[in-house]
Coordinates of C-alpha atoms in Angstrom, one line a residue:
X1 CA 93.3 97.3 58.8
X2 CA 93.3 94.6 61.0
X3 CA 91.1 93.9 64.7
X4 CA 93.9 92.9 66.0
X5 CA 97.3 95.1 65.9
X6 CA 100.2 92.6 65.7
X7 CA 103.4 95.0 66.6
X8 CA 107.1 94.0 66.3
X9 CA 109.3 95.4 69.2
X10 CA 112.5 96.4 68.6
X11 CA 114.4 96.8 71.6
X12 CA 112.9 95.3 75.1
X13 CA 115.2 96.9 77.8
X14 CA 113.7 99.0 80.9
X15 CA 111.5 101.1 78.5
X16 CA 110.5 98.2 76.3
X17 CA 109.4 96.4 79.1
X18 CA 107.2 98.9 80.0
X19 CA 105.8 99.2 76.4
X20 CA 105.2 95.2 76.7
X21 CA 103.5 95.6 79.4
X22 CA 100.7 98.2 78.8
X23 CA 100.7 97.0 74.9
X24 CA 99.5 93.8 77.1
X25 CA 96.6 95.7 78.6
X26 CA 95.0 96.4 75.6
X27 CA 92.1 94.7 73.7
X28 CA 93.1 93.3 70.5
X29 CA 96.6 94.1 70.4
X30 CA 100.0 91.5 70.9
X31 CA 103.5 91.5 70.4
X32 CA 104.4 89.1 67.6
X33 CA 107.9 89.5 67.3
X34 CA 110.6 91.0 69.1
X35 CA 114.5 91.9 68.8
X36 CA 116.4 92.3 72.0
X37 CA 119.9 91.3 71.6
X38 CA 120.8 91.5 75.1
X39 CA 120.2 88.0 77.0
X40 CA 119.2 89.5 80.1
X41 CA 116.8 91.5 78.7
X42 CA 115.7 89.2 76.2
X43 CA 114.6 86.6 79.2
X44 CA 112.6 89.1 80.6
X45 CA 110.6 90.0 77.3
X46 CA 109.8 86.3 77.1
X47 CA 108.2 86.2 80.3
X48 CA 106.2 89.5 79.4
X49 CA 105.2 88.3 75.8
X50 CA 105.6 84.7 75.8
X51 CA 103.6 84.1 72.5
X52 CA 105.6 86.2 70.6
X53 CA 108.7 85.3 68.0
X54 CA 112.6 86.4 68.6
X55 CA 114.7 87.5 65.5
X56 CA 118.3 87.7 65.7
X57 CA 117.9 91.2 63.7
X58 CA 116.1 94.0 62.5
X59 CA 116.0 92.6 59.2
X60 CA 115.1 89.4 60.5
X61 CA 112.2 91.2 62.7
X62 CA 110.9 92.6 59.5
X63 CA 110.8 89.2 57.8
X64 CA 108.0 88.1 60.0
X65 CA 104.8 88.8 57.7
X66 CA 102.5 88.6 60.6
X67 CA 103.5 92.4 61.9
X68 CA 100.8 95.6 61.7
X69 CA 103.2 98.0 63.3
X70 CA 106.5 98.1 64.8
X71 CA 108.0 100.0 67.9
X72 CA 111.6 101.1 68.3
X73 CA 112.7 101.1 71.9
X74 CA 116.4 101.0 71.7
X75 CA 119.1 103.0 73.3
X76 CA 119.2 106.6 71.7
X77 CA 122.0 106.6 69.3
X78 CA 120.1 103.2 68.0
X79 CA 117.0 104.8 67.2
X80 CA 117.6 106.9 63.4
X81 CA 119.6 103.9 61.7
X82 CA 116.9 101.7 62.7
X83 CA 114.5 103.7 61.2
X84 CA 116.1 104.1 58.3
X85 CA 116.8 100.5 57.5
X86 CA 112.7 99.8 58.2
X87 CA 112.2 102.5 55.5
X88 CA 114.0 100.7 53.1
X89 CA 112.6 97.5 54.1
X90 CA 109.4 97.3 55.1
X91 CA 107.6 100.6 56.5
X92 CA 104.8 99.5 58.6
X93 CA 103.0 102.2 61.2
X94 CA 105.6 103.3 63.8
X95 CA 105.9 104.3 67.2
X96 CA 109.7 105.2 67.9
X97 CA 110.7 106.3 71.3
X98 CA 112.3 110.0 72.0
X99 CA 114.6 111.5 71.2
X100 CA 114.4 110.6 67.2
X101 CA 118.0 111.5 66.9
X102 CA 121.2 112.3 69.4
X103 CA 123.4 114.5 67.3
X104 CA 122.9 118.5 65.3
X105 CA 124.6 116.0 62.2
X106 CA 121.8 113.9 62.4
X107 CA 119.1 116.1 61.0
X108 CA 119.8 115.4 57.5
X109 CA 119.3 111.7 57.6
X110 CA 116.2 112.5 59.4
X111 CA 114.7 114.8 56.6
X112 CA 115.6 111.6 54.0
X113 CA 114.0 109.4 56.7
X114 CA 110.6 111.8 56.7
X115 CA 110.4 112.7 52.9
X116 CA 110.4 108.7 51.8
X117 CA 108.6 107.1 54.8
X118 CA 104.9 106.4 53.4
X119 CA 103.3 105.1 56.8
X120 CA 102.2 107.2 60.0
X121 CA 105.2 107.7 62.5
X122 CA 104.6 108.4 66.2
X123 CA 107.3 110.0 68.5
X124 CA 106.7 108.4 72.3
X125 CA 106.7 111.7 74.5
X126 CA 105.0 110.0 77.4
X127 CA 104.6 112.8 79.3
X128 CA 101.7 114.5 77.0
X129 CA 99.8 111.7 78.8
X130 CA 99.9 111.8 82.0
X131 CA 96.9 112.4 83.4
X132 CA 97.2 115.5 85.6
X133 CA 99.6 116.9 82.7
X134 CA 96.8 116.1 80.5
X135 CA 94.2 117.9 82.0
X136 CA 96.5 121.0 82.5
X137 CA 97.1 120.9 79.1
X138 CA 93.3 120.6 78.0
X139 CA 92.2 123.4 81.1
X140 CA 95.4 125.9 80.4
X141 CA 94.1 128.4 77.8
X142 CA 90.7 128.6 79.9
X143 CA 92.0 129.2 83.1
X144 CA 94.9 131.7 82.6
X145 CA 93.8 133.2 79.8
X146 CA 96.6 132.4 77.8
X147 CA 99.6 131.3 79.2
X148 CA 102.9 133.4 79.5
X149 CA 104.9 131.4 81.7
X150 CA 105.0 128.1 82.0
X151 CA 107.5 126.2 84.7
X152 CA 108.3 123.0 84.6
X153 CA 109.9 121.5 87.5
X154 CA 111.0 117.6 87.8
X155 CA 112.9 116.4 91.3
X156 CA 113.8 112.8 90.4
X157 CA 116.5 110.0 91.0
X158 CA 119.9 109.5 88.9
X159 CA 120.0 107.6 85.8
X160 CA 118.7 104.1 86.8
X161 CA 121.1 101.6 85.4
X162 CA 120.7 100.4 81.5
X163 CA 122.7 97.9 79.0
X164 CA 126.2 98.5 78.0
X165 CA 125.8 102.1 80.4
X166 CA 124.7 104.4 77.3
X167 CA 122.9 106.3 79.2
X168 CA 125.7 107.9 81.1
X169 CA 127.5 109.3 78.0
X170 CA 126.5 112.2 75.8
X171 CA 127.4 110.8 72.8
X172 CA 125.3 107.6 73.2
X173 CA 122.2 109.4 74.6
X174 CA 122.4 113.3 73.2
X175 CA 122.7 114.7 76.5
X176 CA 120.9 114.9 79.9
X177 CA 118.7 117.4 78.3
X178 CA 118.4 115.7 75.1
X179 CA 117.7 112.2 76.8
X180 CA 115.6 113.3 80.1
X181 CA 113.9 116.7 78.6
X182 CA 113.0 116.4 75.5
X183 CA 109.7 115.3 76.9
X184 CA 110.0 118.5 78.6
X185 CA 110.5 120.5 75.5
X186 CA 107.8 118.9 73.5
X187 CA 105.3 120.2 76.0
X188 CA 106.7 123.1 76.3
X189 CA 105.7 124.2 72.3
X190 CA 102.5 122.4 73.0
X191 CA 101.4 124.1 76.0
X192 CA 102.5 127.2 74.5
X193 CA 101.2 126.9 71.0
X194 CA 104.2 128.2 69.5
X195 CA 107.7 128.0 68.4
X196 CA 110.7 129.2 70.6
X197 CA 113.1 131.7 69.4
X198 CA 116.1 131.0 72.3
X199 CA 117.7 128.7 74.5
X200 CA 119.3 129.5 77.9
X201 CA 120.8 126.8 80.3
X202 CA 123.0 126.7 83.4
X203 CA 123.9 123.4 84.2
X204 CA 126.3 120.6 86.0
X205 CA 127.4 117.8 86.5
X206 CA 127.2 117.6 90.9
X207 CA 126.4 114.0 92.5
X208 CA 125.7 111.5 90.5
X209 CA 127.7 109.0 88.6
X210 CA 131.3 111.0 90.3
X211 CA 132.6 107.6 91.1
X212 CA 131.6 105.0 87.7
X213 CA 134.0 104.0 85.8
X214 CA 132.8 102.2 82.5
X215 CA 135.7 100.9 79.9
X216 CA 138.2 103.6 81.6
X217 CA 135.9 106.5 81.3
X218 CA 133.8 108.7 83.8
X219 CA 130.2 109.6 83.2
X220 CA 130.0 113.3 81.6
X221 CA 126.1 113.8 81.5
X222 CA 124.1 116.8 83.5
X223 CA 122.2 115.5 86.7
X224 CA 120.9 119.3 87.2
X225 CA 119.9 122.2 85.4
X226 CA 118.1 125.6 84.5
X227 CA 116.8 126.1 81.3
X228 CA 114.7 129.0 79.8
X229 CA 113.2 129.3 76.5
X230 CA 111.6 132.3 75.0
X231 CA 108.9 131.9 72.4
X232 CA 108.0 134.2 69.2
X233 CA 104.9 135.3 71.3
X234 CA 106.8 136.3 73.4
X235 CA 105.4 134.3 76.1
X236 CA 108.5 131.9 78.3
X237 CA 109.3 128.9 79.7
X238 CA 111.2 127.4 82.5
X239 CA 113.1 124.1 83.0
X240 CA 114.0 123.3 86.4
X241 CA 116.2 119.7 86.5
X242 CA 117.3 117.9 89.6
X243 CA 118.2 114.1 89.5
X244 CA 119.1 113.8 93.2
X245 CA 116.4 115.0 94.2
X246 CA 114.5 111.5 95.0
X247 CA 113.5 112.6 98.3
X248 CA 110.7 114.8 96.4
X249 CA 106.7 114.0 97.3
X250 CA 106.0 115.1 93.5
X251 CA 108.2 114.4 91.1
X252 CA 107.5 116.7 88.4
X253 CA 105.3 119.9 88.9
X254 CA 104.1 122.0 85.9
X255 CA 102.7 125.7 86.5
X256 CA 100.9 127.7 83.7
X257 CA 100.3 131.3 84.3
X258 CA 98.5 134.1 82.3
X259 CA 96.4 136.9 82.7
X260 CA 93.3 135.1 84.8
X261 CA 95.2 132.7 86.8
X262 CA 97.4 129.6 87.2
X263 CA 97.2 125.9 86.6
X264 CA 99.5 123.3 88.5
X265 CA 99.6 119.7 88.0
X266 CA 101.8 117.9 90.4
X267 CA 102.8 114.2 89.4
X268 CA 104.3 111.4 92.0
X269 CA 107.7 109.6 90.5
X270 CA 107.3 105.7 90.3
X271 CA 104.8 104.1 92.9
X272 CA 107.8 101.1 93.5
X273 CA 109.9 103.6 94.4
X274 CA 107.9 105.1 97.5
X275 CA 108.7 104.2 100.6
X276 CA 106.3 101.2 102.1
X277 CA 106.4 103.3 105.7
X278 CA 105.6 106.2 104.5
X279 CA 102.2 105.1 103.8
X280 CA 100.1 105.6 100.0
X281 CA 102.0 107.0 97.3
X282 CA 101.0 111.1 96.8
X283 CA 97.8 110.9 94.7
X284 CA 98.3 112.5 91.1
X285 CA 96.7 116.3 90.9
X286 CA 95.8 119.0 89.6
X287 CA 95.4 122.8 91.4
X288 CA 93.6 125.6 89.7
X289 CA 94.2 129.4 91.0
X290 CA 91.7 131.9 89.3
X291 CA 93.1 135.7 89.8
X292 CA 89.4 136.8 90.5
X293 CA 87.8 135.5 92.4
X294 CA 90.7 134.1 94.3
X295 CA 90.2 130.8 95.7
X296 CA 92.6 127.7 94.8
X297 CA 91.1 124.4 94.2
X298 CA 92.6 121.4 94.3
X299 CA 91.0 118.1 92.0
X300 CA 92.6 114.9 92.2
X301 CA 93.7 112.7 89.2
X302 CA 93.7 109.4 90.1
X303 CA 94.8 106.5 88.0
X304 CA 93.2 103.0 87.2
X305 CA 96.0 100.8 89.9
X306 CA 96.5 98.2 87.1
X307 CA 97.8 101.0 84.4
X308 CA 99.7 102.4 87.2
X309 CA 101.4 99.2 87.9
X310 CA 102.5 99.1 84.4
X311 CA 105.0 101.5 84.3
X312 CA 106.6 104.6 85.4
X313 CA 104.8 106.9 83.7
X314 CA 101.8 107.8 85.6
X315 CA 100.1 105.2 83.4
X316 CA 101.0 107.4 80.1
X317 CA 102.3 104.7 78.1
X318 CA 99.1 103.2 78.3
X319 CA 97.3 106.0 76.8
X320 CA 99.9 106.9 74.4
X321 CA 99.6 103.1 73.2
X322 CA 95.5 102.9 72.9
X323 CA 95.9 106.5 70.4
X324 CA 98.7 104.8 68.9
X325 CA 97.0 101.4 68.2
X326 CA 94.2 103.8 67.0
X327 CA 96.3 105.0 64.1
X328 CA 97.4 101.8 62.8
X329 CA 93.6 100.3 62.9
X330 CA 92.5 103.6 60.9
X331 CA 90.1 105.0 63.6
X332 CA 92.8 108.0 64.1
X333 CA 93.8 110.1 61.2
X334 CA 96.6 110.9 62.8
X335 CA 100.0 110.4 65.6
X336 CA 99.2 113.0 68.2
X337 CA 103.5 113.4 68.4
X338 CA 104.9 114.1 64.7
X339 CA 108.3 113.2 63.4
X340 CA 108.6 117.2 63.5
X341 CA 107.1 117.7 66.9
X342 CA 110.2 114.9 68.0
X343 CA 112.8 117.0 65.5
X344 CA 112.2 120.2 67.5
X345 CA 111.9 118.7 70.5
X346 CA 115.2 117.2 70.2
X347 CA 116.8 120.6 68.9
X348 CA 115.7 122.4 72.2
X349 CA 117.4 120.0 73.9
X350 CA 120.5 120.2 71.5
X351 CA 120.0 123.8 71.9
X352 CA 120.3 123.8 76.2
X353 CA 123.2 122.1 76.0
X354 CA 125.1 123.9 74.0
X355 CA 124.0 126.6 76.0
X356 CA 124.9 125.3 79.0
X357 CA 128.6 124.1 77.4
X358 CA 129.4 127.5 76.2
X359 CA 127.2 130.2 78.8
X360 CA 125.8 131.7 75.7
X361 CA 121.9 132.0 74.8
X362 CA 121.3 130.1 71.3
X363 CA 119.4 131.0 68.9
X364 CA 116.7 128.8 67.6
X365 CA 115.7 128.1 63.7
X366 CA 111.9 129.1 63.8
X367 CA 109.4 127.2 61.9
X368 CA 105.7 127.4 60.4
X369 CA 103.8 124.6 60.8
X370 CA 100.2 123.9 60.5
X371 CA 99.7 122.5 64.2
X372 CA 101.3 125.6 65.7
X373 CA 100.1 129.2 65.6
X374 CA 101.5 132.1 67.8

């Protein structure tokens, strides 16, 4: 494979941007070509990548023969056709971002997608790469002792605005916890090792979006929720969801508990959201509380300033882009996030709203796979 990895971006809107960013950070790595039909948007991708080609479609994206790997960064409900036409096209190395698919119907064009796609595909779930959420997960078996309960807790702001307002309809983005959580979900099977076996979820719609309008219609996704998930181990999981909540010092908080102790990572929303009077932005951490002796300790997490200015991820996408860009050279085997670690992912979140629709627990399909072993 190549030094250099020349990717082709499709879709450059708030989460794009991002990706152009930190894929800019890198050593070796450009963005050669790019779709973005919106102008806006479009404008701002040229001032991020300025060396790099617009096409006026994906099939004119995948004409450009100078292209190592492509990313998908489109609205939700964008993201499965697009991947099918680059199967039938051209099916270079892929990083698509979550969630794979928005709708339960969905799932059989998905398995098509999986059985004839001969190159690596990598679901974006930021969140596995946050740092203090990284370290939990590497320190969690060790310091509890295997975890039983695992809570995660994220105290955000409301849906920022995005093109054409998809993301304030369910059936453009899946759902609050389809859209928002399955990052949630997919660390929720990796923490715990295993599948889950139910979905519970309370949830509403309470403050935000009340008063939009958009082509005659009113917003209908969640802005806050509970969720618990049960696993075959019997081990559980908690979801806790608030999106007027901005007033938070952390924005999310995860807590793993067994046996000999807890873990806690705690990680600050967007630095260009904190207020300039209140001083520094919270500093990214991680608390470890052994059962015996007792005696919490708190390590902090920093992250390099220039990845942190890149996005709002805790400077994940950065990290998630350097395995990624891994892959495509051949130095990784391997994505870290498979097309089936998106697929369940995506059904949890399926699952929780349906739960939360009818008040009813849901059952979930369970699976054997070879990266996860009760």
């Amino acid at each position: 494979m190549p030094v250099k990895v020349r990717y082709g971006v499709i879709g450059c809107g708030m989460m794009g941007q991002e990706h152009l960013r930190n894929i800019a950070l890198l050593p070796d790595t450009e963005v050669t070509a790019i779709f973005e039909p919106d102008p806006a948007m479009a404008r701002a991708a040229a001032e991020l990548a300025p060396g790099a080609e617009f096409a006026s479609s994906v099939d004119e994206l995948l004409d450009v023969e100078a292209l190592d790997c492509l990313l998908i960064a489109s609205p939700n409900h964008c993201h499965l056709p697009q991947m099918e036409e680059i199967r039938k096209k051209r099916p270079l190395p892929l990083l698509v971002e979550k969630p794979l698919f928005t709708d339960p119907r969905d799932l059989a064009e998905l398995e098509t997608f999986r059985a004839g796609y001969p190159a690596p595909v990598w679901v974006a779930m930021e969140y596995r790469y946050m740092p203090p959420i990284a370290a939990l997960i590497e320190r969690a078996d060790e310091v509890t002792g295997g975890v039983r309960m695992l809570t995660i807790r994220e105290h955000r702001f409301p849906f920022l605005h995005k093109v054409g307002a998809w993301n304030r309809f369910n059936r453009y983005s899946g759902g609050t916890f389809v859209e928002k959580c399955c990052h949630f979900f997919d660390l929720m099977r990796l923490i715990m090792k295993c599948e889950p076996v139910r979905v519970m979820a309370s949830a509403g719609q309470d403050a935000n979006h009340k008063d939009e309008i958009y082509d005659g219609e009113q917003p209908d996704v969640l802005d806050n929720g509970y969720v618990i998930v049960e696993f075959e181990n019997g081990a559980r999981a908690m979801l806790e969801l608030c999106m007027f909540a901005e007033g938070s010092r952390y924005q999310e908080e995860v807590s793993a508990v067994g046996p000999q102790g807890k873990v806690e990572a705690f990680v600050p929303g967007p630095g260009r959201f904190w207020p300039e009077d209140l001083g520094d932005p919270p500093v990214p951490m991680l608390v470890v509380s052994p059962r015996s002796p007792k005696g919490p300790r708190q390590i902090d997490i920093p992250v390099d300033p220039a990845i942190l200015e890149a996005g709002d991820h805790n400077g994940s996408t950065y990290y998630q882009h350097a395995g990624f860009a891994a892959v495509v050279r051949g130095e990784k085997d391997l994505p870290d996030v498979t097309l089936e670690d998106g697929s369940r992912a995506v059904e949890m979140g399926l699952a929780a709203q349906q739960s939360a629709r009818t008040g009813q627990a849901v059952p979930m399909a369970t699976k054997s796979l070879s990266s996860v072993a009760c």
